[in-house]
Amino acid sequence: MSIIILGIESSCDDTSAAVLKDGFELSNVIANQDVHKEYGGVVPELASRAHQQNIIPVVDLAIKKARISKKEINAVAFTRGPGLLGSLLVGASFAKGFSISNNIPIIDVNHLHGHILVHFIKEIGKEKKMPSFPFLCLLVSGGHSQIVLVQDYLSMQILGQTIDDAAGEAFDKCAKVMGFPYPGGPVIDKLARDGNPHAFKFNKPRIDGLNYSFSGFKTSFLYFFRNMMKEDRNFVENFKNDICASIQFTIIDILLEKLILAAKQTGIHEIAIAGGVSANSGLRETLHKEAVKRGWKLYIPEIKYTTDNAAMIAITGFYKFIVKKFASQTVVPVPRIENIQDTYF
Ligand code: KG4
Ligand code: ZN
């Protein structure tokens, strides 16, 4: 019997629904929310309202694009957290209603778990190289930076993580300081392509082990920015490519140092990346070079699977469905990861 999963993702500012059949993507619809652009960041109340408007048409479209009938769906998987409470509530409430009205199980998914399992989403007519277990995944998003030891689809261990800001936050905050639109990561990525990565030097953290820290770098950038702007009001305008290339170089350098250490400590050479920041072209390029140098087998997701999407929730739901890890109707969203470690694994 085939297994068809409807996935729902609504943790931040994208409303997404996807249908997967036996791990093959039949549809993956994402509605972005433009309302936040003028505020320089996601406004939680506006995000929640936009999810409420988007959720039904997005699910409807995902089912139509998949060319299946609602009756064929075996389970509905939704993001339980981490994320914004008001946003998570929309997806969770919808999933509960859908499960009751169609008399199918409901599956709660940790958003971060979903990011990692994008490597197992299959596409009809496409060959895909999938990591073999165990592998290391550098998970870098707007809210998290972790090195995860992935032992199996449902068995993972966080080896290191940020003790303050995430890598995506570092990109976004530097961009905001310079007056670039939100999210700043892709803007910096684009400008960095024509810049000199060694033009400016910023602080790098000195932390033992496999944990990350980006707050020192962020502060060092802020002071640098203020000093330079005092001397030259057009500093950003005149040097934007070099500034962005230097920011990007520093963030990648910080990320790579600990990833290399994790590979050495574990002896694992299967290396994957995931999360919004894994779309960064500099990071992808640097990883390719490191992989050749170090004999790593590298797994980089297609750009469409780097940022938030429901296919990643559906694929995680698929593997939980196989072992019947269902949630009850009393399940509630959990905005902070610390409280849902058990559903991560
Ligand atoms: O995974 P994601 O879509 O949402 C979270 O779960 O946080 O990640 C969003 C983050 C934002 O910080 C955004 O600036 C960053 O990913 N991002 C990038 C790029 N594309 C998205 N950062 C650097 N370079 C990019 N090309
Ligand atoms: Zn995400």
mmCIF file of C-alpha atoms and ligand atoms in Angstrom:
data_model
loop_
_atom_site.group_PDB
_atom_site.id
_atom_site.type_symbol
_atom_site.label_atom_id
_atom_site.label_comp_id
_atom_site.label_asym_id
_atom_site.label_seq_id
_atom_site.Cartn_x
_atom_site.Cartn_y
_atom_site.Cartn_z
ATOM 1 C CA MET A 1 0.000 0.000 0.000
ATOM 2 C CA SER A 2 1.226 3.492 -0.806
ATOM 3 C CA ILE A 3 1.614 6.062 1.949
ATOM 4 C CA ILE A 4 0.393 9.569 1.149
ATOM 5 C CA ILE A 5 1.249 12.343 3.607
ATOM 6 C CA LEU A 6 -0.007 15.922 3.644
ATOM 7 C CA GLY A 7 2.590 18.213 5.249
ATOM 8 C CA ILE A 8 1.851 21.646 6.720
ATOM 9 C CA GLU A 9 4.536 24.211 7.608
ATOM 10 C CA SER A 10 3.663 27.512 9.281
ATOM 11 C CA SER A 11 6.429 28.149 11.814
ATOM 12 C CA CYS A 12 7.490 31.608 10.681
ATOM 13 C CA ASP A 13 6.478 33.715 7.686
ATOM 14 C CA ASP A 14 5.880 31.140 4.943
ATOM 15 C CA THR A 15 2.646 29.188 4.648
ATOM 16 C CA SER A 16 3.363 25.901 2.945
ATOM 17 C CA ALA A 17 1.587 22.626 2.159
ATOM 18 C CA ALA A 18 2.990 19.575 0.383
ATOM 19 C CA VAL A 19 1.863 16.119 -0.631
ATOM 20 C CA LEU A 20 4.311 13.192 -0.691
ATOM 21 C CA LYS A 21 3.576 9.671 -1.898
ATOM 22 C CA ASP A 22 6.000 7.027 -0.598
ATOM 23 C CA GLY A 23 8.570 9.785 -0.093
ATOM 24 C CA PHE A 24 8.100 11.180 -3.626
ATOM 25 C CA GLU A 25 7.083 14.821 -3.804
ATOM 26 C CA LEU A 26 3.789 15.304 -5.659
ATOM 27 C CA SER A 27 3.433 18.983 -4.707
ATOM 28 C CA ASN A 28 5.094 21.588 -2.505
ATOM 29 C CA VAL A 29 3.269 24.929 -2.437
ATOM 30 C CA ILE A 30 4.742 27.924 -0.606
ATOM 31 C CA ALA A 31 3.027 31.281 -0.054
ATOM 32 C CA ASN A 32 5.538 33.928 1.042
ATOM 33 C CA GLN A 33 4.423 36.881 3.121
ATOM 34 C CA ASP A 34 5.523 40.225 1.737
ATOM 35 C CA VAL A 35 3.903 42.230 4.561
ATOM 36 C CA HIS A 36 7.068 42.007 6.693
ATOM 37 C CA LYS A 37 9.462 43.609 4.208
ATOM 38 C CA GLU A 38 8.797 47.187 5.281
ATOM 39 C CA TYR A 39 9.335 46.320 8.980
ATOM 40 C CA GLY A 40 12.845 44.893 8.568
ATOM 41 C CA GLY A 41 11.850 41.588 10.195
ATOM 42 C CA VAL A 42 8.929 39.242 10.771
ATOM 43 C CA VAL A 43 6.041 40.810 12.722
ATOM 44 C CA PRO A 44 4.476 37.872 14.619
ATOM 45 C CA GLU A 45 0.885 39.159 14.656
ATOM 46 C CA LEU A 46 0.943 39.916 10.926
ATOM 47 C CA ALA A 47 2.480 36.503 10.209
ATOM 48 C CA SER A 48 -0.264 34.736 12.128
ATOM 49 C CA ARG A 49 -3.002 36.657 10.300
ATOM 50 C CA ALA A 50 -1.429 35.963 6.904
ATOM 51 C CA HIS A 51 -1.213 32.230 7.731
ATOM 52 C CA GLN A 52 -4.932 32.260 8.534
ATOM 53 C CA GLN A 53 -5.675 33.784 5.140
ATOM 54 C CA ASN A 54 -3.289 31.508 3.237
ATOM 55 C CA ILE A 55 -3.679 28.099 4.823
ATOM 56 C CA ILE A 56 -6.861 26.885 3.097
ATOM 57 C CA PRO A 57 -5.973 28.017 -0.454
ATOM 58 C CA VAL A 58 -2.411 26.713 -0.050
ATOM 59 C CA VAL A 59 -3.548 23.248 1.113
ATOM 60 C CA ASP A 60 -6.211 23.183 -1.567
ATOM 61 C CA LEU A 61 -3.644 23.969 -4.259
ATOM 62 C CA ALA A 62 -1.171 21.390 -2.905
ATOM 63 C CA ILE A 63 -3.843 18.660 -3.127
ATOM 64 C CA LYS A 64 -4.904 19.759 -6.625
ATOM 65 C CA LYS A 65 -1.311 19.901 -7.891
ATOM 66 C CA ALA A 66 -0.667 16.427 -6.469
ATOM 67 C CA ARG A 67 -3.620 15.140 -8.526
ATOM 68 C CA ILE A 68 -4.954 13.097 -5.648
ATOM 69 C CA SER A 69 -8.218 13.203 -3.766
ATOM 70 C CA LYS A 70 -8.376 14.177 -0.095
ATOM 71 C CA LYS A 71 -9.623 10.660 0.690
ATOM 72 C CA GLU A 72 -6.318 9.127 -0.389
ATOM 73 C CA ILE A 73 -4.286 10.987 2.254
ATOM 74 C CA ASN A 74 -3.118 8.622 5.020
ATOM 75 C CA ALA A 75 -1.924 11.196 7.570
ATOM 76 C CA VAL A 76 -1.390 14.901 8.105
ATOM 77 C CA ALA A 77 1.965 16.110 9.454
ATOM 78 C CA PHE A 78 2.466 19.615 10.823
ATOM 79 C CA THR A 79 5.256 21.697 12.357
ATOM 80 C CA ARG A 80 4.932 21.640 16.126
ATOM 81 C CA GLY A 81 7.901 23.937 16.725
ATOM 82 C CA PRO A 82 10.186 25.720 17.086
ATOM 83 C CA GLY A 83 8.713 28.912 15.703
ATOM 84 C CA LEU A 84 6.325 31.754 16.433
ATOM 85 C CA LEU A 85 3.420 30.635 18.604
ATOM 86 C CA GLY A 86 0.724 32.495 16.660
ATOM 87 C CA SER A 87 2.035 31.074 13.382
ATOM 88 C CA LEU A 88 2.422 27.519 14.685
ATOM 89 C CA LEU A 89 -1.118 27.606 16.080
ATOM 90 C CA VAL A 90 -2.596 28.141 12.617
ATOM 91 C CA GLY A 91 -0.876 25.068 11.142
ATOM 92 C CA ALA A 92 -1.550 22.918 14.220
ATOM 93 C CA SER A 93 -5.246 23.858 14.367
ATOM 94 C CA PHE A 94 -5.677 23.237 10.666
ATOM 95 C CA ALA A 95 -3.931 19.855 10.884
ATOM 96 C CA LYS A 96 -6.123 18.813 13.808
ATOM 97 C CA GLY A 97 -9.307 19.779 11.973
ATOM 98 C CA PHE A 98 -8.130 18.000 8.822
ATOM 99 C CA SER A 99 -7.298 14.849 10.747
ATOM 100 C CA ILE A 100 -10.691 14.747 12.478
ATOM 101 C CA SER A 101 -12.722 15.462 9.373
ATOM 102 C CA ASN A 102 -10.853 12.860 7.302
ATOM 103 C CA ASN A 103 -10.433 10.385 10.134
ATOM 104 C CA ILE A 104 -6.644 10.058 9.676
ATOM 105 C CA PRO A 105 -3.723 10.250 12.132
ATOM 106 C CA ILE A 106 -1.946 13.485 12.933
ATOM 107 C CA ILE A 107 1.873 13.628 13.157
ATOM 108 C CA ASP A 108 3.819 16.374 14.920
ATOM 109 C CA VAL A 109 7.166 17.339 13.402
ATOM 110 C CA ASN A 110 10.120 19.257 14.759
ATOM 111 C CA HIS A 111 10.910 21.930 12.170
ATOM 112 C CA LEU A 112 14.669 21.302 12.497
ATOM 113 C CA HIS A 113 14.197 17.587 11.988
ATOM 114 C CA GLY A 114 12.367 18.503 8.771
ATOM 115 C CA HIS A 115 15.253 20.659 7.533
ATOM 116 C CA ILE A 116 17.639 17.715 7.938
ATOM 117 C CA LEU A 117 15.390 15.171 6.214
ATOM 118 C CA VAL A 118 15.112 17.250 2.995
ATOM 119 C CA HIS A 119 17.973 15.044 1.857
ATOM 120 C CA PHE A 120 15.521 12.153 1.592
ATOM 121 C CA ILE A 121 12.749 13.819 -0.427
ATOM 122 C CA LYS A 122 12.486 11.991 -3.746
ATOM 123 C CA GLU A 123 11.355 13.593 -6.987
ATOM 124 C CA ILE A 124 9.799 11.645 -9.834
ATOM 125 C CA GLY A 125 12.206 11.276 -12.757
ATOM 126 C CA LYS A 126 15.208 12.664 -10.833
ATOM 127 C CA GLU A 127 18.202 10.751 -9.526
ATOM 128 C CA LYS A 128 19.206 11.912 -6.073
ATOM 129 C CA LYS A 129 22.304 11.118 -4.078
ATOM 130 C CA MET A 130 21.217 10.523 -0.476
ATOM 131 C CA PRO A 131 23.499 10.510 2.552
ATOM 132 C CA SER A 132 24.116 7.186 4.231
ATOM 133 C CA PHE A 133 23.982 6.849 7.998
ATOM 134 C CA PRO A 134 25.662 8.045 10.089
ATOM 135 C CA PHE A 135 26.264 11.482 8.640
ATOM 136 C CA LEU A 136 26.911 14.966 10.001
ATOM 137 C CA CYS A 137 24.499 17.753 9.151
ATOM 138 C CA LEU A 138 25.368 21.415 9.505
ATOM 139 C CA LEU A 139 21.943 22.905 10.142
ATOM 140 C CA VAL A 140 22.021 26.659 9.664
ATOM 141 C CA SER A 141 18.841 28.708 9.651
ATOM 142 C CA GLY A 142 17.466 32.022 10.837
ATOM 143 C CA GLY A 143 16.938 30.723 14.351
ATOM 144 C CA HIS A 144 19.412 27.845 14.740
ATOM 145 C CA SER A 145 22.986 26.781 14.046
ATOM 146 C CA GLN A 146 23.752 23.200 14.945
ATOM 147 C CA ILE A 147 26.015 20.320 14.056
ATOM 148 C CA VAL A 148 23.849 17.221 14.189
ATOM 149 C CA LEU A 149 24.984 13.613 14.145
ATOM 150 C CA VAL A 150 22.282 11.836 12.140
ATOM 151 C CA GLN A 151 22.205 8.145 13.010
ATOM 152 C CA ASP A 152 18.922 7.321 11.341
ATOM 153 C CA TYR A 153 15.753 9.050 10.052
ATOM 154 C CA LEU A 154 14.444 9.354 13.596
ATOM 155 C CA SER A 155 17.611 9.168 15.634
ATOM 156 C CA MET A 156 19.817 12.230 15.899
ATOM 157 C CA GLN A 157 22.130 13.885 18.351
ATOM 158 C CA ILE A 158 23.085 17.547 18.534
ATOM 159 C CA LEU A 159 26.896 17.667 18.827
ATOM 160 C CA GLY A 160 27.150 21.434 18.993
ATOM 161 C CA GLN A 161 24.956 24.502 18.679
ATOM 162 C CA THR A 162 25.013 28.236 19.003
ATOM 163 C CA ILE A 163 25.080 29.653 22.489
ATOM 164 C CA ASP A 164 23.623 32.982 21.299
ATOM 165 C CA ASP A 165 22.709 34.122 17.762
ATOM 166 C CA ALA A 166 22.215 31.860 14.757
ATOM 167 C CA ALA A 167 24.208 32.199 11.520
ATOM 168 C CA GLY A 168 21.123 33.462 9.651
ATOM 169 C CA GLU A 169 20.528 36.034 12.371
ATOM 170 C CA ALA A 170 24.125 37.242 11.973
ATOM 171 C CA PHE A 171 23.553 37.750 8.237
ATOM 172 C CA ASP A 172 20.178 39.431 8.820
ATOM 173 C CA LYS A 173 21.379 41.739 11.604
ATOM 174 C CA CYS A 174 24.446 42.958 9.690
ATOM 175 C CA ALA A 175 22.209 43.618 6.687
ATOM 176 C CA LYS A 176 19.712 45.514 8.839
ATOM 177 C CA VAL A 177 22.450 47.737 10.291
ATOM 178 C CA MET A 178 23.445 48.660 6.738
ATOM 179 C CA GLY A 179 19.827 49.415 5.810
ATOM 180 C CA PHE A 180 19.290 46.401 3.521
ATOM 181 C CA PRO A 181 15.822 44.790 3.289
ATOM 182 C CA TYR A 182 14.783 41.679 5.257
ATOM 183 C CA PRO A 183 15.849 38.904 4.985
ATOM 184 C CA GLY A 184 19.401 40.154 4.629
ATOM 185 C CA GLY A 185 21.129 36.800 3.994
ATOM 186 C CA PRO A 186 20.304 36.568 0.281
ATOM 187 C CA VAL A 187 21.118 40.297 -0.208
ATOM 188 C CA ILE A 188 24.576 39.896 1.346
ATOM 189 C CA ASP A 189 25.137 36.717 -0.686
ATOM 190 C CA LYS A 190 24.431 38.569 -3.937
ATOM 191 C CA LEU A 191 26.572 41.619 -3.152
ATOM 192 C CA ALA A 192 29.414 39.455 -1.840
ATOM 193 C CA ARG A 193 29.906 37.877 -5.258
ATOM 194 C CA ASP A 194 31.653 41.031 -6.527
ATOM 195 C CA GLY A 195 33.580 41.823 -3.360
ATOM 196 C CA ASN A 196 36.919 41.058 -1.745
ATOM 197 C CA PRO A 197 36.405 38.685 1.217
ATOM 198 C CA HIS A 198 39.665 39.847 2.822
ATOM 199 C CA ALA A 199 38.965 43.594 2.593
ATOM 200 C CA PHE A 200 37.851 43.878 6.252
ATOM 201 C CA LYS A 201 38.546 41.746 9.320
ATOM 202 C CA PHE A 202 35.969 40.976 12.028
ATOM 203 C CA ASN A 203 36.184 39.206 15.369
ATOM 204 C CA LYS A 204 35.893 35.456 15.436
ATOM 205 C CA PRO A 205 34.722 33.692 18.621
ATOM 206 C CA ARG A 206 37.021 31.560 20.725
ATOM 207 C CA ILE A 207 34.804 28.819 22.059
ATOM 208 C CA ASP A 208 35.885 25.330 23.004
ATOM 209 C CA GLY A 209 34.211 22.255 21.560
ATOM 210 C CA LEU A 210 31.638 22.201 18.826
ATOM 211 C CA ASN A 211 29.437 25.092 19.914
ATOM 212 C CA TYR A 212 29.002 28.299 17.966
ATOM 213 C CA SER A 213 28.709 31.942 18.933
ATOM 214 C CA PHE A 214 27.905 34.851 16.645
ATOM 215 C CA SER A 215 27.224 37.671 19.077
ATOM 216 C CA GLY A 216 30.878 38.799 19.302
ATOM 217 C CA PHE A 217 31.132 38.974 15.532
ATOM 218 C CA LYS A 218 27.871 40.934 15.363
ATOM 219 C CA THR A 219 29.090 43.478 17.932
ATOM 220 C CA SER A 220 32.447 43.808 16.212
ATOM 221 C CA PHE A 221 30.645 44.502 12.936
ATOM 222 C CA LEU A 222 28.430 47.115 14.608
ATOM 223 C CA TYR A 223 31.434 49.045 16.018
ATOM 224 C CA PHE A 224 33.251 48.781 12.707
ATOM 225 C CA PHE A 225 30.184 50.110 10.890
ATOM 226 C CA ARG A 226 29.761 53.070 13.271
ATOM 227 C CA ASN A 227 33.444 54.047 13.050
ATOM 228 C CA MET A 228 33.564 53.841 9.290
ATOM 229 C CA MET A 229 30.312 55.785 8.855
ATOM 230 C CA LYS A 230 31.696 58.547 11.107
ATOM 231 C CA GLU A 231 34.621 58.942 8.727
ATOM 232 C CA ASP A 232 32.688 58.532 5.493
ATOM 233 C CA ARG A 233 28.884 58.842 5.270
ATOM 234 C CA ASN A 234 28.934 56.951 1.980
ATOM 235 C CA PHE A 235 31.049 54.105 3.315
ATOM 236 C CA VAL A 236 28.395 51.389 2.833
ATOM 237 C CA GLU A 237 27.432 52.657 -0.594
ATOM 238 C CA ASN A 238 31.061 52.814 -1.738
ATOM 239 C CA PHE A 239 32.229 49.507 -0.286
ATOM 240 C CA LYS A 240 29.081 47.389 -0.096
ATOM 241 C CA ASN A 241 30.510 44.489 -2.104
ATOM 242 C CA ASP A 242 33.705 44.280 -0.036
ATOM 243 C CA ILE A 243 31.792 44.641 3.248
ATOM 244 C CA CYS A 244 29.349 41.869 2.304
ATOM 245 C CA ALA A 245 32.110 39.583 1.042
ATOM 246 C CA SER A 246 34.017 40.081 4.317
ATOM 247 C CA ILE A 247 30.921 39.431 6.467
ATOM 248 C CA GLN A 248 30.145 36.294 4.500
ATOM 249 C CA PHE A 249 33.739 35.076 4.648
ATOM 250 C CA THR A 250 33.816 35.456 8.446
ATOM 251 C CA ILE A 251 30.495 33.640 8.996
ATOM 252 C CA ILE A 252 31.537 30.771 6.692
ATOM 253 C CA ASP A 253 34.925 30.576 8.396
ATOM 254 C CA ILE A 254 33.250 30.273 11.814
ATOM 255 C CA LEU A 255 30.832 27.597 10.528
ATOM 256 C CA LEU A 256 33.513 25.566 8.757
ATOM 257 C CA GLU A 257 35.996 25.517 11.630
ATOM 258 C CA LYS A 258 33.611 23.595 13.887
ATOM 259 C CA LEU A 259 32.288 21.371 11.107
ATOM 260 C CA ILE A 260 35.846 20.290 10.269
ATOM 261 C CA LEU A 261 36.479 19.628 13.965
ATOM 262 C CA ALA A 262 33.279 17.536 14.206
ATOM 263 C CA ALA A 263 34.310 15.482 11.164
ATOM 264 C CA LYS A 264 37.744 14.890 12.727
ATOM 265 C CA GLN A 265 36.344 13.973 16.138
ATOM 266 C CA THR A 266 33.710 11.562 14.810
ATOM 267 C CA GLY A 267 35.681 10.247 11.835
ATOM 268 C CA ILE A 268 32.551 10.749 9.721
ATOM 269 C CA HIS A 269 33.079 11.866 6.142
ATOM 270 C CA GLU A 270 29.430 11.971 5.012
ATOM 271 C CA ILE A 271 28.648 15.669 5.364
ATOM 272 C CA ALA A 272 25.325 17.397 4.678
ATOM 273 C CA ILE A 273 24.022 20.929 5.110
ATOM 274 C CA ALA A 274 20.478 22.165 5.567
ATOM 275 C CA GLY A 275 18.435 25.237 6.554
ATOM 276 C CA GLY A 276 18.002 28.690 5.021
ATOM 277 C CA VAL A 277 21.687 29.646 5.217
ATOM 278 C CA SER A 278 22.630 26.511 3.241
ATOM 279 C CA ALA A 279 21.387 28.479 0.198
ATOM 280 C CA ASN A 280 24.431 30.726 0.564
ATOM 281 C CA SER A 281 26.572 30.450 -2.555
ATOM 282 C CA GLY A 282 29.825 31.181 -0.690
ATOM 283 C CA LEU A 283 29.119 28.422 1.839
ATOM 284 C CA ARG A 284 28.252 25.952 -0.908
ATOM 285 C CA GLU A 285 31.419 26.771 -2.855
ATOM 286 C CA THR A 286 33.669 26.611 0.206
ATOM 287 C CA LEU A 287 32.171 23.262 1.210
ATOM 288 C CA HIS A 288 32.820 21.843 -2.246
ATOM 289 C CA LYS A 289 36.490 22.817 -1.943
ATOM 290 C CA GLU A 290 36.783 21.413 1.594
ATOM 291 C CA ALA A 291 35.104 18.174 0.504
ATOM 292 C CA VAL A 292 37.664 17.627 -2.226
ATOM 293 C CA LYS A 293 40.520 18.484 0.135
ATOM 294 C CA ARG A 294 39.277 16.278 2.981
ATOM 295 C CA GLY A 295 37.713 13.383 1.087
ATOM 296 C CA TRP A 296 34.192 14.178 2.303
ATOM 297 C CA LYS A 297 31.078 13.001 0.530
ATOM 298 C CA LEU A 298 29.004 16.147 0.398
ATOM 299 C CA TYR A 299 25.219 16.552 0.275
ATOM 300 C CA ILE A 300 23.923 20.021 -0.542
ATOM 301 C CA PRO A 301 20.166 20.475 -0.924
ATOM 302 C CA GLU A 302 18.634 22.099 -3.983
ATOM 303 C CA ILE A 303 17.926 25.779 -3.287
ATOM 304 C CA LYS A 304 14.154 25.152 -3.134
ATOM 305 C CA TYR A 305 14.675 22.807 -0.161
ATOM 306 C CA THR A 306 16.943 25.111 1.827
ATOM 307 C CA THR A 307 14.346 27.551 3.132
ATOM 308 C CA ASP A 308 11.120 26.663 4.904
ATOM 309 C CA ASN A 309 8.806 24.341 2.983
ATOM 310 C CA ALA A 310 6.202 21.704 3.787
ATOM 311 C CA ALA A 311 7.818 18.872 1.806
ATOM 312 C CA MET A 312 10.394 18.618 4.606
ATOM 313 C CA ILE A 313 7.580 18.282 7.145
ATOM 314 C CA ALA A 314 5.825 15.663 5.002
ATOM 315 C CA ILE A 315 8.999 13.554 4.565
ATOM 316 C CA THR A 316 9.564 13.568 8.331
ATOM 317 C CA GLY A 317 5.886 12.676 8.753
ATOM 318 C CA PHE A 318 6.403 9.805 6.306
ATOM 319 C CA TYR A 319 9.190 8.246 8.392
ATOM 320 C CA LYS A 320 7.211 8.752 11.609
ATOM 321 C CA PHE A 321 4.143 7.201 9.947
ATOM 322 C CA ILE A 322 6.097 4.038 9.126
ATOM 323 C CA VAL A 323 6.799 3.467 12.829
ATOM 324 C CA LYS A 324 3.346 4.792 13.850
ATOM 325 C CA LYS A 325 4.674 7.768 15.817
ATOM 326 C CA PHE A 326 1.398 9.661 15.864
ATOM 327 C CA ALA A 327 0.348 12.627 17.985
ATOM 328 C CA SER A 328 -2.910 12.940 19.880
ATOM 329 C CA GLN A 329 -5.536 15.608 19.296
ATOM 330 C CA THR A 330 -4.371 17.318 22.497
ATOM 331 C CA VAL A 331 -0.933 18.088 21.015
ATOM 332 C CA VAL A 332 0.031 21.763 21.314
ATOM 333 C CA PRO A 333 2.625 23.849 19.471
ATOM 334 C CA VAL A 334 5.930 24.397 21.275
ATOM 335 C CA PRO A 335 7.724 27.593 20.214
ATOM 336 C CA ARG A 336 11.066 26.730 21.813
ATOM 337 C CA ILE A 337 13.145 23.725 20.825
ATOM 338 C CA GLU A 338 14.404 22.934 24.325
ATOM 339 C CA ASN A 339 10.939 21.681 25.226
ATOM 340 C CA ILE A 340 10.524 19.285 22.328
ATOM 341 C CA GLN A 341 13.801 17.449 22.268
ATOM 342 C CA ASP A 342 11.926 14.157 22.552
ATOM 343 C CA THR A 343 10.062 14.706 19.295
ATOM 344 C CA TYR A 344 13.327 15.615 17.534
ATOM 345 C CA PHE A 345 14.657 12.113 17.898
HETATM 346 O O1 KG4 B 1 15.435 27.962 7.396
HETATM 347 P P1 KG4 B 1 14.865 29.306 7.159
HETATM 348 O O2 KG4 B 1 14.056 29.526 5.912
HETATM 349 O O3 KG4 B 1 13.972 29.763 8.351
HETATM 350 C C1 KG4 B 1 14.237 29.410 9.668
HETATM 351 O O4 KG4 B 1 13.885 28.292 10.052
HETATM 352 O O5 KG4 B 1 14.876 30.263 10.343
HETATM 353 O O6 KG4 B 1 16.110 30.314 7.213
HETATM 354 C C2 KG4 B 1 15.980 31.674 7.026
HETATM 355 C C3 KG4 B 1 17.350 32.294 7.141
HETATM 356 C C4 KG4 B 1 17.343 33.825 7.161
HETATM 357 O O7 KG4 B 1 18.180 34.260 8.207
HETATM 358 C C5 KG4 B 1 17.927 34.187 5.800
HETATM 359 O O8 KG4 B 1 18.613 35.421 5.792
HETATM 360 C C6 KG4 B 1 18.872 33.046 5.571
HETATM 361 O O9 KG4 B 1 18.163 31.904 6.016
HETATM 362 N N1 KG4 B 1 19.226 32.891 4.143
HETATM 363 C C7 KG4 B 1 20.472 33.116 3.670
HETATM 364 C C8 KG4 B 1 20.401 32.924 2.262
HETATM 365 N N2 KG4 B 1 19.123 32.586 1.938
HETATM 366 C C9 KG4 B 1 18.414 32.569 3.105
HETATM 367 N N3 KG4 B 1 21.615 33.461 4.293
HETATM 368 C C10 KG4 B 1 22.711 33.615 3.534
HETATM 369 N N4 KG4 B 1 22.725 33.464 2.187
HETATM 370 C C11 KG4 B 1 21.609 33.116 1.526
HETATM 371 N N5 KG4 B 1 21.641 32.955 0.193
HETATM 372 ZN ZN ZN B 2 13.503 26.802 8.917
#
